[in-house]
Tab-separated table of C-alpha atoms in Angstrom:
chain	number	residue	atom	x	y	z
S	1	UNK	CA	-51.833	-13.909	3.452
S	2	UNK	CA	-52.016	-11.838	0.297
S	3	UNK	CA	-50.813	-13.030	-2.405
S	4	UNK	CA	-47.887	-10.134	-3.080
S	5	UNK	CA	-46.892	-11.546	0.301
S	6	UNK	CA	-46.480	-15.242	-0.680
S	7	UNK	CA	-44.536	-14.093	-4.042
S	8	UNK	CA	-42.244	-12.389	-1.977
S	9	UNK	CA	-41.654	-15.552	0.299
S	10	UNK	CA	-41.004	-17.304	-2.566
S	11	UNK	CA	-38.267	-14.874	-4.358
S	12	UNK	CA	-36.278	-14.639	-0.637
S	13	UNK	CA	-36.296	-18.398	-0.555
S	14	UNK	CA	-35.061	-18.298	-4.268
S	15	UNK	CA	-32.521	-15.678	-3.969
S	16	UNK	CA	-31.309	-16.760	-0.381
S	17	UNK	CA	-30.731	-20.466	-2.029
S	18	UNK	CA	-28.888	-18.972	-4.589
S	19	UNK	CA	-26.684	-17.240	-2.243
S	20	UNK	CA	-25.840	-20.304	-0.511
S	21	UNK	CA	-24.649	-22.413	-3.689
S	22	UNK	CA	-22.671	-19.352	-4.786
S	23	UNK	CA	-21.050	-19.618	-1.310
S	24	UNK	CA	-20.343	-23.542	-1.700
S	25	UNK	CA	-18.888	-22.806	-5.029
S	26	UNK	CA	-16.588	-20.046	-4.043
S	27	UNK	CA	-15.307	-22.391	-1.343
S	28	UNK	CA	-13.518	-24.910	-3.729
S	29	UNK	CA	-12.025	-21.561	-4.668
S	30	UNK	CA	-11.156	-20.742	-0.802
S	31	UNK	CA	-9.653	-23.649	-0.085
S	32	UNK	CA	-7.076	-23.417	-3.045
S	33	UNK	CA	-6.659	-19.787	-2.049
S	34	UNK	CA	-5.637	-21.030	2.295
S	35	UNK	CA	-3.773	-24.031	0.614
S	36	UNK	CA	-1.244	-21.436	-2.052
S	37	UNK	CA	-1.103	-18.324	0.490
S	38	UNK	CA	0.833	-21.298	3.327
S	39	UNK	CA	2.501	-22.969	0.227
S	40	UNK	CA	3.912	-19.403	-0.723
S	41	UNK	CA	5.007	-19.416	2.553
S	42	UNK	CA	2.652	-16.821	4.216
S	43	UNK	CA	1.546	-18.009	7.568
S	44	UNK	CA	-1.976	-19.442	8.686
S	45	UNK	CA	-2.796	-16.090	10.353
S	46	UNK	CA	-1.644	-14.437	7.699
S	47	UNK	CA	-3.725	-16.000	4.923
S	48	UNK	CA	-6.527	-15.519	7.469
S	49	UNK	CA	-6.148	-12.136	7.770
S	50	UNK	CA	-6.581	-11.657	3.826
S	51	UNK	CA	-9.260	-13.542	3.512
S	52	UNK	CA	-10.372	-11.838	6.180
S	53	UNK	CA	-9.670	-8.122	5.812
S	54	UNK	CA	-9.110	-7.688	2.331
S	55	UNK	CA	-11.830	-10.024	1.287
S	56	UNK	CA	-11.861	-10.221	-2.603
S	57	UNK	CA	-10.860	-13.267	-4.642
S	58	UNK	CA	-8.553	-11.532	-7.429
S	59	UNK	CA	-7.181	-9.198	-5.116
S	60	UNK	CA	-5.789	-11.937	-2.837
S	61	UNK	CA	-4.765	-14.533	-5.298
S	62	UNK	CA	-2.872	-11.697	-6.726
S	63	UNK	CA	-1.038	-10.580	-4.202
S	64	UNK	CA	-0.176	-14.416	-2.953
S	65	UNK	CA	0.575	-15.101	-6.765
S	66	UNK	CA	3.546	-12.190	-7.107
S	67	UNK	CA	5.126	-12.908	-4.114
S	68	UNK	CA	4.989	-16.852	-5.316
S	69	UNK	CA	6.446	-15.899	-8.247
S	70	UNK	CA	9.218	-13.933	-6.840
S	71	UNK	CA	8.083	-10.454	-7.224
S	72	UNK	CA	8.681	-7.823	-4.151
S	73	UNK	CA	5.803	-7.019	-1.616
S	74	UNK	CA	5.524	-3.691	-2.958
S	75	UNK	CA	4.604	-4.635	-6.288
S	76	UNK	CA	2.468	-7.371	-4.614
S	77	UNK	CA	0.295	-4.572	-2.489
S	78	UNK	CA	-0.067	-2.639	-5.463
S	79	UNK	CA	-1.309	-5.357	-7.940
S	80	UNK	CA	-3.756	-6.328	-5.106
S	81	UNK	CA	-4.983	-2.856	-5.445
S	82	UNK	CA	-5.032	-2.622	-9.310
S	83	UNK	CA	-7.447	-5.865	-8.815
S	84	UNK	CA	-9.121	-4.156	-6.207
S	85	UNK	CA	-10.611	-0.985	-8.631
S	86	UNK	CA	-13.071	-3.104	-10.191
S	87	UNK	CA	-14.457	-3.264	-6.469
S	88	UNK	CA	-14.740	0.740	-6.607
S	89	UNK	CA	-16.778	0.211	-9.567
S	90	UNK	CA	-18.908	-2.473	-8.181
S	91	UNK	CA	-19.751	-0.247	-4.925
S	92	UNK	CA	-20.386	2.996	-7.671
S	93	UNK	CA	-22.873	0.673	-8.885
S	94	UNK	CA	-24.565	-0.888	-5.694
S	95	UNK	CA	-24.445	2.007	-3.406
S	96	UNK	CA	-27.922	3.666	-4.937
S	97	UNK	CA	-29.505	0.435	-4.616
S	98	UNK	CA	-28.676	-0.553	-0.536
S	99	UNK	CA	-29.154	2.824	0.799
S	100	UNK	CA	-26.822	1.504	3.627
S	101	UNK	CA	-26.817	3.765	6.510
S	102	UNK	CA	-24.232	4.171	9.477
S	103	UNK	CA	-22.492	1.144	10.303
S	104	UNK	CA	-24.238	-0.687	7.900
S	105	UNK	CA	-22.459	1.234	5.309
S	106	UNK	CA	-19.407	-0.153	6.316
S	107	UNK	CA	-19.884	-3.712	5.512
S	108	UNK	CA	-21.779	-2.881	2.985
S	109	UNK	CA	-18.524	-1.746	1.444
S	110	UNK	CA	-16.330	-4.877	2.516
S	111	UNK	CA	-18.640	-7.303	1.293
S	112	UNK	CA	-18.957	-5.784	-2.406
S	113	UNK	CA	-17.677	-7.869	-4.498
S	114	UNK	CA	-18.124	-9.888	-7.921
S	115	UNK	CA	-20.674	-12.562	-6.405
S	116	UNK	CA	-22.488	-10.084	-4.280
S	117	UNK	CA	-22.980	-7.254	-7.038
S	118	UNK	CA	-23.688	-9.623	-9.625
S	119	UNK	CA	-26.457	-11.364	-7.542
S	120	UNK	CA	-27.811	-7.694	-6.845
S	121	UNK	CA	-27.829	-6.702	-10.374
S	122	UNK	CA	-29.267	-9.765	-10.920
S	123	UNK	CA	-32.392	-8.947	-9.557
S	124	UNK	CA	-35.375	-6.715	-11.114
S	125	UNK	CA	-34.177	-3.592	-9.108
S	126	UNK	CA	-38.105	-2.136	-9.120
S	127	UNK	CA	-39.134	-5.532	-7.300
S	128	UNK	CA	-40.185	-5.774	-4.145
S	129	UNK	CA	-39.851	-2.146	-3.883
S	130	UNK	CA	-35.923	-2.577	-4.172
S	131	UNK	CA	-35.454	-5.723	-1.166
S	132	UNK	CA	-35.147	-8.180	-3.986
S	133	UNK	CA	-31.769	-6.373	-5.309
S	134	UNK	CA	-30.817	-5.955	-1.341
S	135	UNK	CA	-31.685	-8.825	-0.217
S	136	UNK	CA	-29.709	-10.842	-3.106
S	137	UNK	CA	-26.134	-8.761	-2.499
S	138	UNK	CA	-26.525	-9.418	1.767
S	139	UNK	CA	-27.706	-12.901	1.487
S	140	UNK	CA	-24.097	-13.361	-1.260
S	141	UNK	CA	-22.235	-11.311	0.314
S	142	UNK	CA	-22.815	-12.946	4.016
S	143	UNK	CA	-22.777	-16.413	2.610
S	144	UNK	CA	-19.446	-16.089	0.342
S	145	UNK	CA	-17.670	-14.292	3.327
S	146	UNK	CA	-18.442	-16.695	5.932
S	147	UNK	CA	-17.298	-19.763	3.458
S	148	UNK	CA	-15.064	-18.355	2.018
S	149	UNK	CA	-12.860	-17.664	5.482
S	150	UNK	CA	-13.906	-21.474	6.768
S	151	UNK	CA	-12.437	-22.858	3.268
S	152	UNK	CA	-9.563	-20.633	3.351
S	153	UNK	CA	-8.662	-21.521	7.039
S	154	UNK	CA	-9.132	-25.499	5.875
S	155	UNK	CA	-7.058	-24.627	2.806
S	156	UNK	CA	-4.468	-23.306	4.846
S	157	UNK	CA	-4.350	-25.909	8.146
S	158	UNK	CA	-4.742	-28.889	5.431
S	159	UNK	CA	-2.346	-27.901	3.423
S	160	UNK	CA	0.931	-29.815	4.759
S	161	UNK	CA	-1.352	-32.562	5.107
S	162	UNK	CA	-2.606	-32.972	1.789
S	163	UNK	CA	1.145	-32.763	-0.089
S	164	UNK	CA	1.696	-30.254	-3.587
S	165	UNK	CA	-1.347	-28.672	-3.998
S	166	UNK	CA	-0.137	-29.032	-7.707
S	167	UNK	CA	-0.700	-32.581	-7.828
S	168	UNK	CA	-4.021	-32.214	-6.800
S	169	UNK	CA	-4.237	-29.729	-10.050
S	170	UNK	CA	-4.941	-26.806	-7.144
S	171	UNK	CA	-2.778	-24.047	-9.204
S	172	UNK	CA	-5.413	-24.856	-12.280
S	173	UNK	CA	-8.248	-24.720	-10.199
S	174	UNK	CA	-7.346	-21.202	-9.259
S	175	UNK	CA	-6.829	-19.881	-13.167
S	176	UNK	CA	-10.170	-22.121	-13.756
S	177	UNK	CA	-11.913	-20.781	-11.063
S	178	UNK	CA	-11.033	-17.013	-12.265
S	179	UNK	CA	-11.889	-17.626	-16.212
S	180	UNK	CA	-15.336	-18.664	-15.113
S	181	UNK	CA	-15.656	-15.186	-13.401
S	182	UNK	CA	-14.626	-13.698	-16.595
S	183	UNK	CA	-16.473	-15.905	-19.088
S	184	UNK	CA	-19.889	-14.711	-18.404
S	185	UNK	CA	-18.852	-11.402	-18.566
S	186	UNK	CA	-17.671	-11.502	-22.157
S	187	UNK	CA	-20.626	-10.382	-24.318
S	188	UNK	CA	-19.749	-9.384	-27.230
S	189	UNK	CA	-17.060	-8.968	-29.690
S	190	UNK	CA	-15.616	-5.327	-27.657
S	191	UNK	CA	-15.379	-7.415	-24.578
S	192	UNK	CA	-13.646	-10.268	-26.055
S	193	UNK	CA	-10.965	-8.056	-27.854
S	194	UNK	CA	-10.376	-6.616	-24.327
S	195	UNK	CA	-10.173	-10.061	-22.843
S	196	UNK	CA	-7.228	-11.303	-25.686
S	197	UNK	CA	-5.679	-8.074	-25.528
S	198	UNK	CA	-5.213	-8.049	-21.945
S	199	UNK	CA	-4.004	-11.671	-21.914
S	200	UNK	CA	-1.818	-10.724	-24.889
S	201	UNK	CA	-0.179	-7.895	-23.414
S	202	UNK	CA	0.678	-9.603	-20.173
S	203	UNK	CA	1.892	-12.893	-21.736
S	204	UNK	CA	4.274	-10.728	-23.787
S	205	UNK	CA	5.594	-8.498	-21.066
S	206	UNK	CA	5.925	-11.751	-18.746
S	207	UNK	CA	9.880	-12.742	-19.920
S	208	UNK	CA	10.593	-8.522	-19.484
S	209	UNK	CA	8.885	-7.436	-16.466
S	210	UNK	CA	8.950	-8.298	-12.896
S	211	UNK	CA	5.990	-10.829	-11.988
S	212	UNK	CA	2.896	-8.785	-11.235
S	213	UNK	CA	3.457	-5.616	-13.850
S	214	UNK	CA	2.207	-7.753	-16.339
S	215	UNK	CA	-0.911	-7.969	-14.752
S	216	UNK	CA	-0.959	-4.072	-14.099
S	217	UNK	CA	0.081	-3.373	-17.903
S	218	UNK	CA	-3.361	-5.134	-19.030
S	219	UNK	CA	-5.516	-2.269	-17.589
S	220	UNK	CA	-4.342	-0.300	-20.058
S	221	UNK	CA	-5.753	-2.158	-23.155
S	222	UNK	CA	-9.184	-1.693	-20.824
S	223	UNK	CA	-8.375	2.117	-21.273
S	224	UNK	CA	-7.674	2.315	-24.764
S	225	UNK	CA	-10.188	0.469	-26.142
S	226	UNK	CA	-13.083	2.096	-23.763
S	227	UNK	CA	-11.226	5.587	-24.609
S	228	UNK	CA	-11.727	5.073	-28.410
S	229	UNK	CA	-14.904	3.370	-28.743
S	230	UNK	CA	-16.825	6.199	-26.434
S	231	UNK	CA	-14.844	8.625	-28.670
S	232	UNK	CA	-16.081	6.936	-32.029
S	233	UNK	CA	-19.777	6.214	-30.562
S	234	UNK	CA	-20.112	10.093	-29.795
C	1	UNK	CA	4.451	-10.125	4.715
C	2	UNK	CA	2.333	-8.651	7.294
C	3	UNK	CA	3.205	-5.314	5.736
C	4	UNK	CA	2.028	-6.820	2.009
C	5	UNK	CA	-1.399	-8.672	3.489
C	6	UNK	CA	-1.994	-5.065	6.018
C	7	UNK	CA	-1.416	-3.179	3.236
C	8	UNK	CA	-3.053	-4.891	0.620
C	9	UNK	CA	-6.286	-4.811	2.407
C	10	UNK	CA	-6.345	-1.391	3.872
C	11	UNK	CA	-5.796	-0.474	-0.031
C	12	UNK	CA	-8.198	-2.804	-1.240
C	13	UNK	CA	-11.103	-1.476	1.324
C	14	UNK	CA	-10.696	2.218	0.676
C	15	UNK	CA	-11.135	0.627	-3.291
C	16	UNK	CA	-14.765	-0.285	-2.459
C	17	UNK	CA	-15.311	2.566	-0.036
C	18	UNK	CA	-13.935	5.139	-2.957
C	19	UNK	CA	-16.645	4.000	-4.858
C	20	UNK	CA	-19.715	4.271	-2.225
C	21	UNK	CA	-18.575	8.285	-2.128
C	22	UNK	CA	-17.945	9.048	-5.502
C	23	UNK	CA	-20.751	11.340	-6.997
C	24	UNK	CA	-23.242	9.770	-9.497
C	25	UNK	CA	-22.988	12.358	-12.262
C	26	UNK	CA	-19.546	11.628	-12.565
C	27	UNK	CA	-19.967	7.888	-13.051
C	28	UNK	CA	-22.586	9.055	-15.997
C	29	UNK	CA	-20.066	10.066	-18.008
C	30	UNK	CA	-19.795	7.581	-21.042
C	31	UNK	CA	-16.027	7.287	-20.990
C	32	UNK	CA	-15.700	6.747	-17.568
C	33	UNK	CA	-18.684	4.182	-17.614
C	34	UNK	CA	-17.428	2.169	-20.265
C	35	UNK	CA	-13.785	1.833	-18.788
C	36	UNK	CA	-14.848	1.055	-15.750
C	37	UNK	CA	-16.782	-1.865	-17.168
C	38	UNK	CA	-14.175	-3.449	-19.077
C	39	UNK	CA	-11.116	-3.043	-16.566
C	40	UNK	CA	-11.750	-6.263	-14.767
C	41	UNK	CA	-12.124	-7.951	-18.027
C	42	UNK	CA	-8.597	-7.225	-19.226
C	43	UNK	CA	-7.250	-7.869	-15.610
C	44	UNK	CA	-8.808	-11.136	-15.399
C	45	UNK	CA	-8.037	-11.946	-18.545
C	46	UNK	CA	-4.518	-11.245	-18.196
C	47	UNK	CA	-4.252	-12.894	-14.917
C	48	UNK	CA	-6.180	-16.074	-16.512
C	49	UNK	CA	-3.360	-16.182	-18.932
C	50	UNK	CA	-0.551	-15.749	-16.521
C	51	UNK	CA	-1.288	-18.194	-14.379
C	52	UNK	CA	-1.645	-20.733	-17.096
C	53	UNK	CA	1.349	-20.190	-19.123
C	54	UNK	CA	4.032	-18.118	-16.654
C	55	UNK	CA	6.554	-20.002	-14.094
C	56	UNK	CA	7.794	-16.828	-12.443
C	57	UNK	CA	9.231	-14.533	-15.830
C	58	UNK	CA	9.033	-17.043	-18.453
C	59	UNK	CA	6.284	-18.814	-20.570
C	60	UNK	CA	5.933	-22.505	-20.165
C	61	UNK	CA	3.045	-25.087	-21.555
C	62	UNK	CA	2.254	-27.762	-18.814
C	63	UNK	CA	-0.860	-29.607	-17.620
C	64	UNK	CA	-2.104	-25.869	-16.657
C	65	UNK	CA	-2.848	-25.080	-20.626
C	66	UNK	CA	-4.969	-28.389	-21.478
C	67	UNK	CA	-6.533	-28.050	-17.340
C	68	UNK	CA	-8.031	-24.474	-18.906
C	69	UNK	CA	-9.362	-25.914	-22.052
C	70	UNK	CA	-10.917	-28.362	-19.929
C	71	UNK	CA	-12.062	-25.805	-18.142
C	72	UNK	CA	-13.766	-23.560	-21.520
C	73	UNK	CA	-15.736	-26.666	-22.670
C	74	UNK	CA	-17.089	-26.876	-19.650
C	75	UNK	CA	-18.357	-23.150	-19.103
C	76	UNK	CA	-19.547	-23.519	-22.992
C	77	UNK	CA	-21.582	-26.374	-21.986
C	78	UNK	CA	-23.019	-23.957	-19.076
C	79	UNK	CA	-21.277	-26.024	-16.095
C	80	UNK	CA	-21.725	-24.412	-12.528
C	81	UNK	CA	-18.880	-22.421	-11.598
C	82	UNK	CA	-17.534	-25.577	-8.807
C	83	UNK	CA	-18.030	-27.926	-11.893
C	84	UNK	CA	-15.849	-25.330	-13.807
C	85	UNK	CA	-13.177	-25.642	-11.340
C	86	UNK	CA	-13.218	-29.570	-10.148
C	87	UNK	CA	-12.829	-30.259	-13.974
C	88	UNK	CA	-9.705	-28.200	-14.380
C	89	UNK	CA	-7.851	-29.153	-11.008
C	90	UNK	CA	-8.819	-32.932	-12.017
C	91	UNK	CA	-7.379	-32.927	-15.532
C	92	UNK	CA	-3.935	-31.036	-14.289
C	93	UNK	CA	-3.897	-33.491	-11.148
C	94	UNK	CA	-4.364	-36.759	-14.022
C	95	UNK	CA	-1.870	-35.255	-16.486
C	96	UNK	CA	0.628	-34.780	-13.445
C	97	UNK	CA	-0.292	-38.373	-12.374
C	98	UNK	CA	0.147	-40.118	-15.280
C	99	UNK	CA	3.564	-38.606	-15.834
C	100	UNK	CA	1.996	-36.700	-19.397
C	101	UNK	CA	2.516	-33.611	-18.413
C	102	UNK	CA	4.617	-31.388	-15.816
């Protein structure tokens, strides 16, 4: 076997292991996620069907979260979707790279997420001729949908048995779980001012606004600061 | 509910499929590249902070706040993201316990 061969063997191993302890580690987050959406009072099939169908962390715990907290259903569905842009991003960004065709194309799209593009961007996107990067964001993708749907169904059968998901610290694990998403994505100052600004902003419109528009109102401190700085870099 | 979860994720997939059709040269554009990168920063962010301080519409401090700190000196000593998360649910679900915090 030559030796460009073997490397290759040995990245896919690599970057297929990876996959799988990305998947184990998004299930902790799965099963908090089927335990809150029956707590909230959304049924089994329900919670299923998010985890499911809409398939993406932030967008679900947000739209579980509002109604939890009292706000309407419309102003659930449409925080869901503000969470879901960052998704349109991700696919801007990974779309080059699969050259998904047909049908393909369609999952493609339903399993970009944070894991899966950040596993394909990962990669050297010249190695391999390209599989590395493809191979990472299937291997993640495949591997955080199929545990994350068997957590969130244990989540959500196991809940009733297990008591308050509170006293098992489950509501932390969920803001936890979501800071570590963020964390690595802070990398310099400009990122960090976003981060505290957006936190800022929705911590002071919480006691004003209906549960969920605080959420929504953060974007904009996203859009201000990346308006201005492009403005004053150009 | 069905309408919030059928909605929600018919929304949420034409999100990502927006982005598999939208033309490259418009996602060239500086301004449009550097928004897009740090929208799910402030979201997150903002969502972090909600869910560790807000009880519906106001602004409490229970065994969520110290659970995140928990939580920070963990990622800053590099801790794998389940780490991350077992340490925060562990240190709310001890506080809660132990009757120190709500």
């Amino acid at each position: 076997m030559s030796e460009a061969a073997l490397d290759w063997i040995s990245a896919r191993s690599e970057i297929v292991r990876n996959a799988l302890s990305i998947g184990f580690a998004v299930a902790m987050y799965g099963l908090s996620f089927g335990a809150l959406g029956t707590t909230t009072g959304f049924t089994i099939a329900q919670t299923m069907a998010l985890s499911l169908l809409m398939f993406t962390g932030a967008s679900q715990f947000t739209l579980v979260s509002t109604i939890a907290s009292g706000g309407t259903a419309i102003t659930a569905v449409l925080a869901s979707w503000l969470m879901g842009t960052r998704n349109t991003a991700y696919s801007m960004r990974m779309t080059p790279i699969l050259q998904a065709r047909g049908p393909e194309r369609f999952v493609a799209v339903q399993l970009t997420i944070d894991e899966s593009t950040a596993m394909g961007l990962a990669q050297d996107e010249t190695a391999f001729q390209g599989r590395a990067s493809r191979l990472a964001f299937w291997a993640t993708g495949l591997s955080v949908y199929i545990l994350w749907n068997t957590s969130t169904y244990i989540g959500a059968v196991s809940v009733s048995a297990i008591g308050d998901p509170k006293a098992f610290g489950l509501d932390a694990a969920i803001a936890a779980g979501l800071f570590a998403l963020v964390w690595p994505q802070i990398k310099s100052r400009l990122e960090l001012s976003v981060a505290l600004g957006g936190a800022l902003v929705a911590l002071c419109l919480t006691p004003i606004v209906p549960p969920g528009i605080p959420v929504l109102a953060a974007a904009t401190v996203a859009i201000i600061i990346g308006w201005v700085t492009t403005r004053n870099d150009a | 509910m069905w309408f919030a979860v059928l909605a929600g994720a018919a929304g949420c997939y034409l999100l990502k499929f927006i982005g598999s059709a939208v033309p490259a040269h418009y996602l060239e554009q500086v301004t449009v590249k550097k928004i897009t990168l740090l929208l799910p920063i402030s979201l997150l962010s903002a969502l972090v902070a909600v869910q560790t301080l807000a009880a519906s519409q106001t602004l409490v401090v229970d065994a969520r706040l110290p659970a995140l700190a928990m939580s920070a000196v963990a990622l800053r000593f590099k801790a794998p993201f389940i780490v991350v998360v077992i340490i925060s649910a562990a240190t709310a679900a001890a506080l809660r316990h132990f009757g120190l915090a709500n």
